[in-house]
């Protein structure tokens, strides 16, 4: 409920009231989820790490290591996962669609839709140098993959996407004349997820070819001990994100309406 339906049509600037729009029962946008929105997902993730420390001299110590991770797909044992295909305008489906007359049919991709990641190597290195008695310089670098959080969040899309569930959104209601009441924002739209055509719909869709996000982190510190109880440290820390997931309108009309 925004200010649009209660604005002064002749001079809309700084007029209208969202609460008044609500009390009049004139929605300006509505969203609902068709279907349960709940599915069971199973998946596996494995990791291994090796490291070593090498004392090159009385003053210089070097540490190094590498980690390897494998992240498989999250798959459902009892549901077909689907997602909008941003490349073709069709629909990714990892199983059959049990809806009569379905416009899109599967399977047309592997289980889980997302491509597994096989190249997740994370090197780490550090160095410590005793500049003089009581003063140490330390530095380090490492790569850290966003494994679990990105893995789990990405698969939230198929959970609320046709044919399991489906978001419906009706924007720009009552933008000119107050014709849509509070009980009818979805008038004329399907009332069930078991609709043979998933469009029009809104939701969270996935890119099966998206690389795994990761951070490059580094630091440099100088530490000096004045006594057994007094220590002073100056530290610089930096980071750089690569392949970070963000946002974008991937299904924009080529010709604005």
Short mmCIF file of C-alpha atoms in Angstrom, two decimals:
data_model
loop_
_atom_site.label_atom_id
_atom_site.label_comp_id
_atom_site.label_asym_id
_atom_site.label_seq_id
_atom_site.Cartn_x
_atom_site.Cartn_y
_atom_site.Cartn_z
CA UNK A 1 0.00 0.00 0.00
CA UNK A 2 1.66 3.21 -1.12
CA UNK A 3 0.50 6.77 -1.65
CA UNK A 4 -0.52 6.43 -5.33
CA UNK A 5 -4.29 5.76 -4.99
CA UNK A 6 -4.77 8.64 -2.53
CA UNK A 7 -2.70 11.27 -4.30
CA UNK A 8 -4.09 14.49 -5.69
CA UNK A 9 -4.36 13.64 -9.40
CA UNK A 10 -3.91 17.25 -10.48
CA UNK A 11 -0.88 17.86 -8.26
CA UNK A 12 0.46 14.54 -6.90
CA UNK A 13 3.72 15.84 -5.41
CA UNK A 14 3.85 15.41 -1.61
CA UNK A 15 0.27 14.13 -1.47
CA UNK A 16 -1.30 10.80 -0.62
CA UNK A 17 -0.95 8.57 2.42
CA UNK A 18 -0.09 4.88 2.59
CA UNK A 19 -2.26 4.32 5.68
CA UNK A 20 -5.21 5.92 3.94
CA UNK A 21 -4.62 3.62 0.97
CA UNK A 22 -4.69 0.64 3.33
CA UNK A 23 -7.88 1.76 5.06
CA UNK A 24 -9.55 2.14 1.66
CA UNK A 25 -8.46 -1.40 0.76
CA UNK A 26 -6.60 -0.40 -2.42
CA UNK A 27 -3.41 -2.49 -2.80
CA UNK A 28 -0.65 -1.20 -5.05
CA UNK A 29 1.32 -4.46 -5.13
CA UNK A 30 0.72 -8.05 -4.02
CA UNK A 31 2.83 -11.20 -3.79
CA UNK A 32 1.85 -14.74 -2.84
CA UNK A 33 3.35 -18.23 -2.90
CA UNK A 34 1.45 -21.06 -4.54
CA UNK A 35 2.40 -24.51 -3.32
CA UNK A 36 3.98 -25.70 -0.05
CA UNK A 37 7.38 -24.00 -0.42
CA UNK A 38 8.95 -26.93 1.43
CA UNK A 39 11.05 -29.71 -0.10
CA UNK A 40 13.68 -32.15 1.16
CA UNK A 41 17.22 -31.57 -0.09
CA UNK A 42 20.22 -33.87 0.32
CA UNK A 43 23.85 -33.19 -0.53
CA UNK A 44 27.47 -33.89 0.37
CA UNK A 45 30.52 -31.71 0.90
CA UNK A 46 34.10 -32.91 1.47
CA UNK A 47 37.30 -31.11 2.37
CA UNK A 48 40.97 -31.89 3.08
CA UNK A 49 43.80 -29.66 4.29
CA UNK A 50 47.60 -29.95 4.49
CA UNK A 51 49.98 -27.45 6.08
CA UNK A 52 53.56 -27.11 7.22
CA UNK A 53 55.79 -24.63 9.03
CA UNK A 54 59.43 -24.08 8.03
CA UNK A 55 61.87 -22.22 10.27
CA UNK A 56 64.35 -20.89 7.74
CA UNK A 57 66.53 -19.15 10.32
CA UNK A 58 66.52 -17.99 13.90
CA UNK A 59 64.58 -14.91 12.81
CA UNK A 60 62.46 -16.10 9.88
CA UNK A 61 59.57 -18.60 9.94
CA UNK A 62 57.36 -19.46 6.97
CA UNK A 63 54.02 -21.25 7.05
CA UNK A 64 52.14 -22.61 4.07
CA UNK A 65 49.21 -24.88 3.34
CA UNK A 66 46.49 -25.74 0.89
CA UNK A 67 42.90 -26.86 1.29
CA UNK A 68 40.74 -28.67 -1.24
CA UNK A 69 36.95 -28.76 -1.09
CA UNK A 70 34.38 -30.60 -3.14
CA UNK A 71 30.83 -29.36 -3.09
CA UNK A 72 28.22 -31.60 -4.67
CA UNK A 73 24.67 -30.73 -5.63
CA UNK A 74 21.70 -30.45 -3.33
CA UNK A 75 19.10 -32.78 -4.80
CA UNK A 76 15.56 -33.71 -3.81
CA UNK A 77 14.55 -37.36 -3.48
CA UNK A 78 10.85 -36.65 -4.02
CA UNK A 79 10.48 -33.40 -5.97
CA UNK A 80 11.44 -32.04 -9.37
CA UNK A 81 13.58 -28.90 -9.06
CA UNK A 82 13.02 -26.16 -11.61
CA UNK A 83 14.49 -22.78 -12.45
CA UNK A 84 14.19 -20.20 -15.21
CA UNK A 85 16.77 -20.79 -17.94
CA UNK A 86 18.42 -17.41 -18.45
CA UNK A 87 20.16 -18.60 -21.62
CA UNK A 88 17.16 -19.79 -23.62
CA UNK A 89 14.14 -18.32 -21.85
CA UNK A 90 12.96 -21.85 -21.11
CA UNK A 91 12.98 -23.81 -17.87
CA UNK A 92 15.64 -25.97 -16.23
CA UNK A 93 14.06 -29.18 -14.88
CA UNK A 94 15.93 -32.03 -13.19
CA UNK A 95 12.99 -34.43 -13.40
CA UNK A 96 9.61 -35.01 -15.06
CA UNK A 97 6.73 -32.57 -14.59
CA UNK A 98 3.54 -34.35 -13.57
CA UNK A 99 1.20 -31.61 -14.79
CA UNK A 100 -1.07 -32.30 -17.80
CA UNK A 101 -0.16 -30.12 -20.79
CA UNK A 102 3.02 -28.74 -19.16
CA UNK A 103 4.67 -26.21 -21.48
CA UNK A 104 8.13 -27.31 -20.28
CA UNK A 105 9.05 -30.92 -19.63
CA UNK A 106 12.06 -32.57 -18.06
CA UNK A 107 14.51 -33.81 -17.25
CA UNK A 108 16.68 -31.52 -19.39
CA UNK A 109 19.59 -31.18 -16.94
CA UNK A 110 21.25 -33.22 -14.21
CA UNK A 111 19.91 -33.63 -10.67
CA UNK A 112 20.20 -30.48 -8.63
CA UNK A 113 20.61 -28.24 -11.73
CA UNK A 114 23.76 -26.57 -10.37
CA UNK A 115 27.09 -27.79 -11.77
CA UNK A 116 29.34 -29.32 -9.08
CA UNK A 117 32.57 -27.50 -8.23
CA UNK A 118 35.77 -29.53 -8.73
CA UNK A 119 38.45 -26.81 -8.62
CA UNK A 120 38.09 -25.33 -5.13
CA UNK A 121 41.74 -25.09 -4.09
CA UNK A 122 42.50 -22.62 -1.27
CA UNK A 123 46.19 -21.81 -0.74
CA UNK A 124 47.44 -20.09 2.41
CA UNK A 125 50.83 -18.61 3.25
CA UNK A 126 52.32 -16.71 6.19
CA UNK A 127 55.65 -15.32 7.26
CA UNK A 128 56.99 -14.08 10.62
CA UNK A 129 60.27 -12.17 10.94
CA UNK A 130 61.93 -11.12 14.19
CA UNK A 131 63.23 -7.69 13.25
CA UNK A 132 64.97 -7.20 16.59
CA UNK A 133 64.44 -8.38 20.17
CA UNK A 134 60.82 -7.71 21.08
CA UNK A 135 59.74 -6.70 17.55
CA UNK A 136 58.09 -9.11 15.09
CA UNK A 137 56.70 -8.49 11.60
CA UNK A 138 54.00 -10.87 10.40
CA UNK A 139 52.15 -11.19 7.11
CA UNK A 140 49.74 -13.66 5.59
CA UNK A 141 47.57 -14.40 2.57
CA UNK A 142 44.74 -16.84 1.99
CA UNK A 143 41.81 -17.71 -0.24
CA UNK A 144 38.47 -18.63 1.34
CA UNK A 145 35.52 -20.02 -0.60
CA UNK A 146 31.93 -19.29 0.32
CA UNK A 147 31.01 -22.95 0.45
CA UNK A 148 28.12 -23.63 2.77
CA UNK A 149 26.23 -20.33 2.82
CA UNK A 150 26.25 -19.88 -0.97
CA UNK A 151 25.46 -23.59 -1.48
CA UNK A 152 22.44 -23.42 0.79
CA UNK A 153 21.15 -20.04 -0.37
CA UNK A 154 21.43 -20.81 -4.08
CA UNK A 155 19.15 -23.82 -3.77
CA UNK A 156 16.46 -21.76 -2.08
CA UNK A 157 15.41 -20.73 -5.60
CA UNK A 158 14.07 -24.12 -6.79
CA UNK A 159 12.31 -24.55 -3.46
CA UNK A 160 9.87 -21.77 -4.37
CA UNK A 161 9.90 -22.22 -8.15
CA UNK A 162 7.62 -24.11 -10.53
CA UNK A 163 6.85 -27.02 -10.52
CA UNK A 164 7.36 -27.31 -6.73
CA UNK A 165 5.98 -23.90 -5.78
CA UNK A 166 5.51 -20.58 -7.52
CA UNK A 167 5.61 -16.91 -6.63
CA UNK A 168 3.00 -14.61 -8.12
CA UNK A 169 3.47 -10.87 -8.07
CA UNK A 170 1.13 -8.15 -9.30
CA UNK A 171 2.85 -4.75 -9.32
CA UNK A 172 1.39 -1.38 -10.28
CA UNK A 173 -2.13 -2.02 -9.01
CA UNK A 174 -4.49 0.96 -8.82
CA UNK A 175 -1.82 3.17 -10.35
CA UNK A 176 -4.33 5.20 -12.39
CA UNK A 177 -7.85 4.36 -11.24
CA UNK A 178 -8.86 2.55 -8.01
CA UNK A 179 -10.28 -0.61 -9.60
CA UNK A 180 -8.67 -3.47 -7.63
CA UNK A 181 -9.91 -4.22 -4.12
CA UNK A 182 -8.00 -5.87 -1.29
CA UNK A 183 -9.66 -9.24 -1.96
CA UNK A 184 -8.83 -9.40 -5.66
CA UNK A 185 -5.17 -8.50 -6.37
CA UNK A 186 -4.65 -11.84 -8.17
CA UNK A 187 -7.84 -11.74 -10.20
CA UNK A 188 -7.41 -13.66 -13.47
CA UNK A 189 -4.20 -15.45 -12.41
CA UNK A 190 -3.92 -19.21 -11.74
CA UNK A 191 -4.79 -20.22 -8.18
CA UNK A 192 -2.65 -23.37 -8.14
CA UNK A 193 0.98 -24.22 -8.75
CA UNK A 194 -0.27 -27.10 -10.91
CA UNK A 195 -0.54 -24.75 -13.83
CA UNK A 196 0.89 -26.06 -17.14
CA UNK A 197 2.68 -22.75 -17.79
CA UNK A 198 4.95 -21.31 -15.06
CA UNK A 199 4.76 -17.83 -16.57
CA UNK A 200 3.99 -15.15 -15.57
CA UNK A 201 5.73 -15.61 -12.24
CA UNK A 202 8.42 -14.10 -10.09
CA UNK A 203 10.95 -15.88 -7.93
CA UNK A 204 14.57 -16.67 -7.21
CA UNK A 205 16.28 -18.46 -10.06
CA UNK A 206 19.75 -19.93 -10.36
CA UNK A 207 22.57 -19.92 -12.86
CA UNK A 208 23.91 -23.50 -13.11
CA UNK A 209 27.22 -22.20 -14.46
CA UNK A 210 27.84 -19.65 -11.71
CA UNK A 211 31.35 -20.00 -10.19
CA UNK A 212 31.77 -20.37 -6.44
CA UNK A 213 32.33 -16.99 -4.70
CA UNK A 214 35.56 -16.55 -2.76
CA UNK A 215 37.61 -13.98 -0.86
CA UNK A 216 41.27 -13.16 -1.11
CA UNK A 217 42.46 -11.92 2.30
CA UNK A 218 45.82 -10.56 3.37
CA UNK A 219 47.33 -8.78 6.36
CA UNK A 220 50.53 -7.16 7.59
CA UNK A 221 51.29 -6.47 11.25
CA UNK A 222 54.13 -5.08 13.32
CA UNK A 223 54.21 -6.14 16.96
CA UNK A 224 56.47 -4.83 19.71
CA UNK A 225 56.68 -6.04 23.26
CA UNK A 226 57.68 -3.39 25.78
CA UNK A 227 57.44 -5.70 28.78
CA UNK A 228 55.84 -8.94 29.92
CA UNK A 229 52.53 -7.10 30.32
CA UNK A 230 52.65 -4.45 27.57
CA UNK A 231 52.30 -5.17 23.85
CA UNK A 232 51.66 -2.82 20.92
CA UNK A 233 50.47 -4.05 17.53
CA UNK A 234 49.76 -2.22 14.26
CA UNK A 235 47.84 -4.28 11.70
CA UNK A 236 46.69 -3.72 8.14
CA UNK A 237 44.09 -6.14 6.77
CA UNK A 238 42.66 -6.24 3.25
CA UNK A 239 40.28 -8.39 1.25
CA UNK A 240 39.00 -8.73 -2.30
CA UNK A 241 35.82 -10.55 -3.30
CA UNK A 242 35.66 -12.55 -6.54
CA UNK A 243 32.52 -13.92 -8.27
CA UNK A 244 30.32 -12.48 -5.54
CA UNK A 245 26.64 -13.12 -6.05
CA UNK A 246 24.53 -10.02 -6.35
CA UNK A 247 21.56 -9.12 -8.30
CA UNK A 248 20.21 -8.19 -11.70
CA UNK A 249 17.11 -8.21 -13.84
CA UNK A 250 17.82 -11.17 -16.11
CA UNK A 251 14.47 -11.37 -17.88
CA UNK A 252 13.93 -7.79 -19.03
CA UNK A 253 11.84 -7.20 -22.13
CA UNK A 254 14.00 -6.37 -25.15
CA UNK A 255 11.47 -3.71 -26.17
CA UNK A 256 10.13 -1.60 -23.28
CA UNK A 257 6.36 -1.51 -23.07
#
